[in-house]
């Protein structure tokens, strides 16, 4: 695929159809909308599998004892979980609901990990019952709670401890998770992490496999990883000396960036892999540790680029000297990221990706909020009602954060590959919206 300006953001199979329209996975996007309706989320299987292979291969090249664990909160769906399984990745969940998705896909328990900062007793019981490989603990309360659950279940549960390394990844304030002032993780700086290690090692029913941190997301720089890795490995050596901690596994989390707009592209996966592997090896060398197994946890980077959201243009409002608003049939209900994080998106006019774009346009949604904007001040051709707009890089954290605000149904999701399309989540109906409410009489 060659001459679409957003080529680096769109799925790798993006191309122009014979009619000059955007095509993905060999399918004409307008024809997909005619078949499945609008708005529509399209996932490209080739991009998804390609990202899985780039991660598995990229990290194995740099650090042979590495595991890639897909963070399913980016897009939890049984059909995607099947692909993740086939591509030999591990997977993590952060709630019982995500565990249910993994179970619906028969995802092997021995390749699952449970994250999250406040897991409930029932969620822990379900996970232990399923035989989950590992649970990452995030508070003193959770250490006690899981210890109790494990004893009652007669299972010696493998666990990791989530640490907060006080490293700023220079991402949005709301997506930084490894700084001192964060709800996530045991802080090394305050001494809390040391207490957690001591507490967890004393639990008969827990087996502490190793340490984990997650800095935030998306992280466009490499340096924060090596800085945090060095700090945590030094801590690991200290804990070995004081309490006999054996670091068998180490995870520097996820946070690998993707391209949302054409002028901010992420480092390559192999650059991340080289930075992380080098930092782990040199830290182990420096502090006299045996090299642990390495787990990385990409979420966004696995599914983000594979997904494209497609909307239909409705009303157009030009305020002379101010701006042009184009309203579409979705918005903050299916993608809250611009409203929540000021995230930017590129916008592709599906019917004429190569048209001259000379109108500065703000693409707004249909929800009753002024903040319901998908893309601010992007250059587009003068649009007409009924035209389709595609937002690249919509595969991660859009539908997973979707709501039914305004009692709006959530879009359908399809998977495309080699000219074939398959519905993997049907569009919601009004009956779906009403189902949880109680009858009036
Ligand atoms: C969300 C999350 C990830 C994945 O983050 P991405 O930015 O999607 O790569 C990995 N690990 C943990 C613990 C997380 O909470």
Short mmCIF file of C-alpha atoms and ligand atoms in Angstrom, two decimals:
data_model
loop_
_atom_site.label_atom_id
_atom_site.label_comp_id
_atom_site.label_asym_id
_atom_site.label_seq_id
_atom_site.Cartn_x
_atom_site.Cartn_y
_atom_site.Cartn_z
CA UNK A 1 0.00 0.00 0.00
CA UNK A 2 1.44 3.17 -1.13
CA UNK A 3 -0.08 6.53 -1.46
CA UNK A 4 -2.54 7.04 1.40
CA UNK A 5 -1.09 9.75 3.67
CA UNK A 6 -2.00 7.70 6.77
CA UNK A 7 -0.28 4.49 5.55
CA UNK A 8 1.90 4.20 8.69
CA UNK A 9 -1.15 4.41 10.96
CA UNK A 10 -3.56 2.14 9.09
CA UNK A 11 -3.45 -1.69 9.09
CA UNK A 12 -0.68 -3.12 6.93
CA UNK A 13 -3.20 -4.37 4.35
CA UNK A 14 -4.76 -0.93 3.77
CA UNK A 15 -5.00 -0.21 0.07
CA UNK A 16 -7.15 1.54 -2.50
CA UNK A 17 -10.02 -0.39 -4.05
CA UNK A 18 -10.58 -0.34 -7.82
CA UNK A 19 -12.92 2.59 -7.22
CA UNK A 20 -10.23 4.53 -5.34
CA UNK A 21 -11.80 3.95 -1.93
CA UNK A 22 -10.11 2.74 1.24
CA UNK A 23 -9.87 -1.04 1.49
CA UNK A 24 -8.67 -3.11 4.45
CA UNK A 25 -7.81 -6.78 4.40
CA UNK A 26 -8.83 -6.84 0.73
CA UNK A 27 -12.34 -5.57 1.59
CA UNK A 28 -13.79 -2.29 0.33
CA UNK A 29 -14.67 -0.34 3.48
CA UNK A 30 -17.84 1.20 2.03
CA UNK A 31 -19.11 -2.26 1.10
CA UNK A 32 -18.38 -3.46 4.65
CA UNK A 33 -20.46 -0.60 6.05
CA UNK A 34 -23.28 -1.44 3.63
CA UNK A 35 -23.24 -5.00 4.94
CA UNK A 36 -22.61 -4.49 8.68
CA UNK A 37 -23.84 -0.95 9.34
CA UNK A 38 -22.27 2.19 10.78
CA UNK A 39 -20.40 2.94 12.97
CA UNK A 40 -18.26 -0.11 12.40
CA UNK A 41 -15.02 -1.34 13.97
CA UNK A 42 -12.88 -3.28 11.50
CA UNK A 43 -9.95 -5.42 12.71
CA UNK A 44 -7.37 -6.62 10.23
CA UNK A 45 -6.21 -10.14 11.03
CA UNK A 46 -2.92 -9.79 9.12
CA UNK A 47 -1.91 -6.75 11.16
CA UNK A 48 -2.92 -8.42 14.42
CA UNK A 49 -0.96 -11.60 13.68
CA UNK A 50 1.95 -9.55 12.32
CA UNK A 51 2.23 -7.55 15.55
CA UNK A 52 2.13 -10.77 17.61
CA UNK A 53 4.96 -12.22 15.51
CA UNK A 54 7.00 -9.01 15.63
CA UNK A 55 6.81 -9.01 19.42
CA UNK A 56 7.52 -12.70 19.92
CA UNK A 57 10.35 -12.69 17.36
CA UNK A 58 11.70 -9.27 18.33
CA UNK A 59 12.05 -10.13 22.01
CA UNK A 60 13.28 -13.69 21.41
CA UNK A 61 16.07 -12.27 19.24
CA UNK A 62 17.27 -10.04 22.06
CA UNK A 63 16.45 -12.19 25.08
CA UNK A 64 15.74 -15.88 24.43
CA UNK A 65 13.95 -16.55 27.73
CA UNK A 66 11.22 -14.04 27.03
CA UNK A 67 7.43 -14.27 27.04
CA UNK A 68 5.01 -11.89 25.37
CA UNK A 69 1.80 -11.49 27.33
CA UNK A 70 -1.07 -9.72 25.58
CA UNK A 71 -2.79 -7.33 27.93
CA UNK A 72 -6.38 -8.14 27.06
CA UNK A 73 -7.90 -4.99 28.52
CA UNK A 74 -6.84 -3.25 25.29
CA UNK A 75 -9.42 -5.36 23.44
CA UNK A 76 -10.93 -8.39 25.16
CA UNK A 77 -12.83 -10.54 22.70
CA UNK A 78 -13.00 -14.34 22.34
CA UNK A 79 -12.09 -14.36 18.64
CA UNK A 80 -9.05 -12.18 19.30
CA UNK A 81 -8.08 -14.34 22.29
CA UNK A 82 -8.08 -17.37 19.94
CA UNK A 83 -5.64 -15.60 17.63
CA UNK A 84 -3.45 -14.60 20.57
CA UNK A 85 -3.44 -18.23 21.64
CA UNK A 86 -2.57 -19.47 18.16
CA UNK A 87 0.30 -16.98 17.94
CA UNK A 88 1.77 -18.43 21.16
CA UNK A 89 1.42 -15.35 23.32
CA UNK A 90 0.47 -15.44 26.97
CA UNK A 91 -2.40 -13.21 28.07
CA UNK A 92 -3.32 -11.13 31.07
CA UNK A 93 -6.67 -10.13 32.53
CA UNK A 94 -7.53 -7.48 35.10
CA UNK A 95 -11.06 -8.53 36.12
CA UNK A 96 -13.27 -11.58 36.40
CA UNK A 97 -15.01 -10.35 33.24
CA UNK A 98 -11.83 -10.47 31.23
CA UNK A 99 -11.12 -13.88 32.74
CA UNK A 100 -14.55 -14.96 31.47
CA UNK A 101 -13.55 -13.87 27.95
CA UNK A 102 -10.33 -15.90 28.22
CA UNK A 103 -12.29 -18.90 29.47
CA UNK A 104 -14.85 -18.54 26.66
CA UNK A 105 -11.93 -18.85 24.23
CA UNK A 106 -10.55 -21.86 26.19
CA UNK A 107 -7.39 -19.87 26.72
CA UNK A 108 -4.93 -22.16 28.54
CA UNK A 109 -4.78 -21.30 32.25
CA UNK A 110 -1.06 -21.98 32.35
CA UNK A 111 -0.53 -18.98 30.04
CA UNK A 112 -2.72 -16.52 31.96
CA UNK A 113 -1.81 -13.85 34.47
CA UNK A 114 -4.12 -11.71 36.61
CA UNK A 115 -3.30 -8.00 37.07
CA UNK A 116 -5.30 -5.17 38.60
CA UNK A 117 -5.00 -3.05 41.74
CA UNK A 118 -8.09 -4.25 43.60
CA UNK A 119 -9.10 -7.79 42.79
CA UNK A 120 -12.07 -9.09 44.73
CA UNK A 121 -12.23 -12.38 46.62
CA UNK A 122 -14.59 -13.92 44.07
CA UNK A 123 -12.36 -12.91 41.19
CA UNK A 124 -9.36 -14.45 42.93
CA UNK A 125 -11.32 -17.62 43.68
CA UNK A 126 -12.38 -17.93 40.02
CA UNK A 127 -8.79 -17.44 38.86
CA UNK A 128 -7.32 -19.96 41.32
CA UNK A 129 -10.05 -22.45 40.42
CA UNK A 130 -9.23 -22.05 36.72
CA UNK A 131 -5.60 -22.87 37.56
CA UNK A 132 -4.23 -19.50 36.50
CA UNK A 133 -0.45 -19.49 36.11
CA UNK A 134 0.20 -16.34 38.04
CA UNK A 135 -1.42 -13.46 39.91
CA UNK A 136 0.25 -10.07 40.26
CA UNK A 137 -0.40 -8.60 43.70
CA UNK A 138 -0.78 -4.88 44.20
CA UNK A 139 -1.55 -4.23 47.89
CA UNK A 140 -0.98 -5.65 51.37
CA UNK A 141 -4.69 -6.42 51.53
CA UNK A 142 -4.43 -8.45 48.32
CA UNK A 143 -1.49 -10.45 49.69
CA UNK A 144 -3.60 -11.47 52.70
CA UNK A 145 -6.72 -12.06 50.64
CA UNK A 146 -5.07 -14.30 48.06
CA UNK A 147 -3.15 -16.13 50.74
CA UNK A 148 -6.49 -16.98 52.33
CA UNK A 149 -8.09 -17.99 49.02
CA UNK A 150 -5.09 -20.16 48.09
CA UNK A 151 -5.13 -21.94 51.46
CA UNK A 152 -8.87 -22.60 51.24
CA UNK A 153 -8.43 -23.93 47.70
CA UNK A 154 -5.43 -26.04 48.67
CA UNK A 155 -3.40 -24.46 45.87
CA UNK A 156 0.07 -22.99 46.30
CA UNK A 157 -0.40 -19.99 44.00
CA UNK A 158 2.42 -18.41 42.04
CA UNK A 159 2.47 -14.64 42.35
CA UNK A 160 4.34 -11.56 41.19
CA UNK A 161 4.54 -8.28 43.10
CA UNK A 162 3.74 -5.02 41.33
CA UNK A 163 6.22 -2.31 42.24
CA UNK A 164 6.14 1.41 41.67
CA UNK A 165 9.61 2.57 40.60
CA UNK A 166 8.91 6.36 40.71
CA UNK A 167 9.80 6.80 37.04
CA UNK A 168 7.96 9.32 34.88
CA UNK A 169 7.33 7.90 31.38
CA UNK A 170 6.40 11.34 29.96
CA UNK A 171 2.96 10.29 28.84
CA UNK A 172 -0.39 11.90 29.75
CA UNK A 173 -0.79 12.50 33.49
CA UNK A 174 -3.80 10.16 33.53
CA UNK A 175 -1.88 7.30 31.92
CA UNK A 176 1.31 7.41 34.02
CA UNK A 177 1.15 4.50 36.48
CA UNK A 178 4.68 4.02 37.84
CA UNK A 179 5.20 7.41 39.47
CA UNK A 180 5.25 7.91 43.25
CA UNK A 181 1.80 9.54 43.33
CA UNK A 182 -0.11 6.60 41.80
CA UNK A 183 -2.68 4.13 43.08
CA UNK A 184 -0.72 1.31 41.45
CA UNK A 185 2.03 -0.79 42.95
CA UNK A 186 4.18 -0.96 46.07
CA UNK A 187 6.54 2.00 46.16
CA UNK A 188 10.22 1.17 46.41
CA UNK A 189 11.01 4.76 47.38
CA UNK A 190 8.83 4.75 50.51
CA UNK A 191 9.92 1.32 51.75
CA UNK A 192 6.47 -0.14 51.08
CA UNK A 193 7.83 -2.55 48.47
CA UNK A 194 10.24 -4.03 50.98
CA UNK A 195 7.38 -4.65 53.41
CA UNK A 196 5.42 -6.32 50.61
CA UNK A 197 8.32 -8.66 49.77
CA UNK A 198 8.72 -9.61 53.41
CA UNK A 199 4.98 -10.13 53.83
CA UNK A 200 4.54 -12.18 50.64
CA UNK A 201 7.57 -14.41 51.26
CA UNK A 202 6.14 -15.30 54.68
CA UNK A 203 2.90 -16.69 53.16
CA UNK A 204 2.92 -20.48 53.09
CA UNK A 205 0.36 -20.63 50.26
CA UNK A 206 2.04 -18.11 47.97
CA UNK A 207 5.11 -18.69 45.84
CA UNK A 208 6.73 -15.38 44.89
CA UNK A 209 8.06 -15.82 41.36
CA UNK A 210 9.26 -12.33 40.75
CA UNK A 211 8.70 -8.63 40.34
CA UNK A 212 6.69 -6.51 37.94
CA UNK A 213 6.19 -2.84 37.14
CA UNK A 214 4.24 -0.97 34.49
CA UNK A 215 5.16 2.64 33.82
CA UNK A 216 2.13 3.82 31.86
CA UNK A 217 1.18 4.17 28.25
CA UNK A 218 1.84 5.04 25.49
CA UNK A 219 5.58 5.45 26.04
CA UNK A 220 7.35 6.90 23.02
CA UNK A 221 10.75 7.06 24.74
CA UNK A 222 13.06 4.13 25.49
CA UNK A 223 14.98 5.60 28.42
CA UNK A 224 12.24 5.29 31.09
CA UNK A 225 12.33 1.49 30.66
CA UNK A 226 16.06 1.15 31.29
CA UNK A 227 15.97 3.63 34.16
CA UNK A 228 13.19 1.71 35.91
CA UNK A 229 14.70 -1.72 35.14
CA UNK A 230 17.99 -0.76 36.76
CA UNK A 231 16.23 0.56 39.85
CA UNK A 232 14.02 -2.52 40.26
CA UNK A 233 16.89 -4.99 39.71
CA UNK A 234 18.96 -3.19 42.34
CA UNK A 235 15.97 -3.54 44.67
CA UNK A 236 15.69 -7.26 43.76
CA UNK A 237 19.31 -7.84 44.71
CA UNK A 238 18.76 -6.04 48.01
CA UNK A 239 15.69 -8.22 48.72
CA UNK A 240 17.66 -11.36 47.88
CA UNK A 241 20.32 -10.36 50.40
CA UNK A 242 17.82 -9.44 53.12
CA UNK A 243 15.01 -11.99 52.67
CA UNK A 244 16.24 -14.56 50.17
CA UNK A 245 14.00 -13.37 47.30
CA UNK A 246 14.66 -15.49 44.21
CA UNK A 247 13.91 -13.44 41.08
CA UNK A 248 12.82 -16.14 38.63
CA UNK A 249 10.65 -13.84 36.54
CA UNK A 250 10.79 -10.15 35.82
CA UNK A 251 8.29 -7.98 33.96
CA UNK A 252 8.75 -4.36 32.89
CA UNK A 253 5.07 -4.21 31.83
CA UNK A 254 3.71 -2.82 28.59
CA UNK A 255 3.12 0.69 27.32
CA UNK A 256 4.64 0.27 23.85
CA UNK A 257 3.39 3.08 21.67
CA UNK A 258 1.65 3.08 18.30
CA UNK A 259 1.20 5.82 15.72
CA UNK A 260 -2.03 7.80 16.08
CA UNK A 261 -1.04 10.79 13.96
CA UNK A 262 1.45 10.94 11.12
CA UNK A 263 3.98 13.24 12.80
CA UNK A 264 4.45 11.14 15.96
CA UNK A 265 5.55 7.61 15.14
CA UNK A 266 6.74 5.13 17.82
CA UNK A 267 10.11 3.37 18.14
CA UNK A 268 10.25 -0.05 16.45
CA UNK A 269 9.49 -3.16 18.49
CA UNK A 270 13.08 -4.28 18.06
CA UNK A 271 14.27 -0.95 19.53
CA UNK A 272 12.11 -1.53 22.61
CA UNK A 273 13.35 -5.14 22.79
CA UNK A 274 17.00 -4.13 22.55
CA UNK A 275 16.63 -1.42 25.20
CA UNK A 276 14.84 -3.73 27.65
CA UNK A 277 17.05 -6.80 27.07
CA UNK A 278 20.22 -4.73 27.42
CA UNK A 279 18.99 -3.12 30.63
CA UNK A 280 18.01 -6.47 32.14
CA UNK A 281 21.31 -8.11 31.26
CA UNK A 282 23.47 -5.25 32.44
CA UNK A 283 21.43 -4.82 35.64
CA UNK A 284 21.76 -8.53 36.46
CA UNK A 285 25.46 -8.28 35.79
CA UNK A 286 25.86 -5.17 37.93
CA UNK A 287 23.93 -6.55 40.91
CA UNK A 288 25.03 -10.18 40.65
CA UNK A 289 21.62 -11.63 39.80
CA UNK A 290 20.93 -14.70 37.64
CA UNK A 291 19.11 -13.60 34.50
CA UNK A 292 15.37 -14.13 35.10
CA UNK A 293 12.69 -15.06 32.60
CA UNK A 294 11.42 -11.88 31.02
CA UNK A 295 7.74 -11.08 30.44
CA UNK A 296 6.59 -8.08 28.45
CA UNK A 297 2.94 -7.07 28.37
CA UNK A 298 1.93 -5.20 25.23
CA UNK A 299 -1.76 -4.38 24.88
CA UNK A 300 -2.17 -1.30 22.72
CA UNK A 301 0.72 -2.27 20.43
CA UNK A 302 -0.83 -5.68 19.62
CA UNK A 303 -4.35 -4.54 18.68
CA UNK A 304 -4.19 -0.75 18.22
CA UNK A 305 -3.05 -0.55 14.63
CA UNK A 306 -5.14 -3.54 13.57
CA UNK A 307 -8.38 -1.70 14.37
CA UNK A 308 -10.07 1.04 12.34
CA UNK A 309 -13.28 2.81 13.33
CA UNK A 310 -15.60 3.90 10.53
CA UNK A 311 -18.31 6.53 10.92
CA UNK A 312 -20.90 8.14 8.65
CA UNK A 313 -21.01 11.91 8.26
CA UNK A 314 -24.31 13.60 9.13
CA UNK A 315 -24.82 17.28 9.89
CA UNK A 316 -22.18 19.84 8.94
CA UNK A 317 -21.98 23.22 10.63
CA UNK A 318 -19.66 26.00 9.49
CA UNK A 319 -19.18 28.92 11.87
CA UNK A 320 -17.53 31.59 9.71
CA UNK A 321 -14.15 32.61 11.07
CA UNK A 322 -14.34 29.97 13.81
CA UNK A 323 -14.44 26.39 12.56
CA UNK A 324 -16.33 23.69 10.71
CA UNK A 325 -17.98 20.91 12.71
CA UNK A 326 -18.77 17.64 11.03
CA UNK A 327 -20.95 15.35 13.14
CA UNK A 328 -20.74 11.57 12.81
CA UNK A 329 -22.92 8.71 14.04
CA UNK A 330 -20.58 7.59 16.87
CA UNK A 331 -18.30 9.45 19.25
CA UNK A 332 -17.42 9.39 22.94
CA UNK A 333 -19.65 6.37 23.57
CA UNK A 334 -17.37 4.18 21.45
CA UNK A 335 -14.16 6.21 21.81
CA UNK A 336 -13.72 8.33 24.91
CA UNK A 337 -9.96 8.75 24.53
CA UNK A 338 -10.00 12.27 23.03
CA UNK A 339 -12.35 13.49 25.79
CA UNK A 340 -10.44 11.69 28.55
CA UNK A 341 -6.80 12.12 27.51
CA UNK A 342 -6.86 14.76 24.75
CA UNK A 343 -5.80 11.94 22.42
CA UNK A 344 -5.33 12.89 18.81
CA UNK A 345 -6.53 10.91 15.80
CA UNK A 346 -5.98 11.13 12.08
CA UNK A 347 -9.08 10.98 9.90
CA UNK A 348 -9.22 9.30 6.49
CA UNK A 349 -12.01 10.19 4.05
CA UNK A 350 -12.93 6.63 3.05
CA UNK A 351 -14.42 7.42 -0.34
CA UNK A 352 -11.49 9.57 -1.52
CA UNK A 353 -8.37 9.12 0.63
CA UNK A 354 -6.24 10.99 -1.90
CA UNK A 355 -8.49 14.01 -2.40
CA UNK A 356 -7.02 17.45 -1.69
CA UNK A 357 -7.68 18.24 1.96
CA UNK A 358 -8.17 21.95 2.34
CA UNK A 359 -10.87 22.36 4.99
CA UNK A 360 -9.84 22.46 8.64
CA UNK A 361 -12.51 20.31 10.25
CA UNK A 362 -13.46 19.21 13.74
CA UNK A 363 -15.07 15.79 13.75
CA UNK A 364 -17.67 15.64 16.54
CA UNK A 365 -19.76 12.75 17.79
CA UNK A 366 -23.52 12.47 18.33
CA UNK A 367 -23.52 12.39 22.14
CA UNK A 368 -24.97 15.23 24.20
CA UNK A 369 -21.67 16.66 25.43
CA UNK A 370 -19.64 19.53 24.00
CA UNK A 371 -16.52 17.50 24.78
CA UNK A 372 -17.72 14.76 22.43
CA UNK A 373 -15.11 15.38 19.76
CA UNK A 374 -13.17 12.64 17.95
CA UNK A 375 -10.62 14.80 16.12
CA UNK A 376 -9.99 18.50 16.40
CA UNK A 377 -8.85 20.68 13.50
CA UNK A 378 -7.86 18.01 11.01
CA UNK A 379 -7.53 18.76 7.31
CA UNK A 380 -10.20 17.07 5.20
CA UNK A 381 -11.90 17.68 1.87
CA UNK A 382 -15.22 19.56 2.02
CA UNK A 383 -17.43 16.67 3.17
CA UNK A 384 -21.00 15.75 2.29
CA UNK A 385 -23.55 13.97 4.51
CA UNK A 386 -23.35 10.23 3.91
CA UNK A 387 -19.58 10.16 3.36
CA UNK A 388 -17.57 7.75 5.50
CA UNK A 389 -14.66 8.71 7.75
CA UNK A 390 -12.14 6.20 9.10
CA UNK A 391 -10.10 6.71 12.27
CA UNK A 392 -6.91 4.62 12.14
CA UNK A 393 -5.37 3.16 15.31
CA UNK A 394 -8.74 2.56 16.97
CA UNK A 395 -8.11 -1.05 17.96
CA UNK A 396 -7.09 -0.47 21.58
CA UNK A 397 -8.97 1.10 24.50
CA UNK A 398 -11.85 2.38 22.39
CA UNK A 399 -14.58 -0.26 22.52
CA UNK A 400 -13.27 -1.52 25.88
CA UNK A 401 -14.12 1.86 27.40
CA UNK A 402 -17.37 2.13 25.46
CA UNK A 403 -20.55 3.15 27.24
CA UNK A 404 -24.25 3.26 26.46
CA UNK A 405 -24.50 6.98 27.23
CA UNK A 406 -27.64 8.45 25.65
CA UNK A 407 -28.85 4.83 25.41
CA UNK A 408 -26.83 4.47 22.27
CA UNK A 409 -26.08 0.95 21.07
CA UNK A 410 -22.44 -0.07 20.72
CA UNK A 411 -21.08 -0.79 17.22
CA UNK A 412 -20.50 -4.09 15.50
CA UNK A 413 -16.95 -5.44 15.21
CA UNK A 414 -15.68 -7.43 12.26
CA UNK A 415 -12.45 -9.22 11.44
CA UNK A 416 -11.21 -8.99 7.85
CA UNK A 417 -8.64 -11.13 6.09
CA UNK A 418 -7.85 -11.83 2.45
CA UNK A 419 -11.06 -10.35 1.11
CA UNK A 420 -13.22 -12.16 3.71
CA UNK A 421 -15.08 -10.54 6.60
CA UNK A 422 -16.45 -12.11 9.76
CA UNK A 423 -18.65 -10.58 12.45
CA UNK A 424 -16.99 -11.07 15.86
CA UNK A 425 -19.33 -8.88 17.89
CA UNK A 426 -22.78 -7.97 16.69
CA UNK A 427 -24.17 -4.46 17.00
CA UNK A 428 -26.18 -4.02 20.20
CA UNK A 429 -29.96 -3.74 19.96
CA UNK A 430 -32.48 -1.77 21.99
CA UNK A 431 -33.44 -5.09 23.58
CA UNK A 432 -29.83 -5.42 24.82
CA UNK A 433 -30.08 -1.94 26.34
CA UNK A 434 -33.34 -2.78 28.14
CA UNK A 435 -32.45 -6.32 29.24
CA UNK A 436 -30.98 -5.47 32.68
CA UNK A 437 -33.89 -3.17 33.67
CA UNK A 438 -36.75 -4.67 35.63
CA UNK A 439 -40.21 -4.97 34.12
CA UNK A 440 -42.60 -2.14 34.96
CA UNK A 441 -45.43 -4.37 36.21
C1 LIG B 1 -2.63 -1.86 30.74
C2 LIG B 1 -1.47 -2.68 31.18
C3 LIG B 1 -0.58 -3.17 30.23
C4 LIG B 1 -0.69 -2.87 28.76
O1 LIG B 1 -0.46 -1.55 28.45
P1 LIG B 1 -0.38 -1.12 26.92
O2 LIG B 1 -0.13 0.32 26.95
O3 LIG B 1 -1.68 -1.43 26.31
O4 LIG B 1 0.74 -1.87 26.32
C5 LIG B 1 0.44 -3.98 30.67
N1 LIG B 1 0.60 -4.28 31.97
C6 LIG B 1 -0.25 -3.81 32.91
C7 LIG B 1 -0.05 -4.20 34.32
C8 LIG B 1 -1.30 -2.99 32.56
O5 LIG B 1 -2.13 -2.52 33.49
#
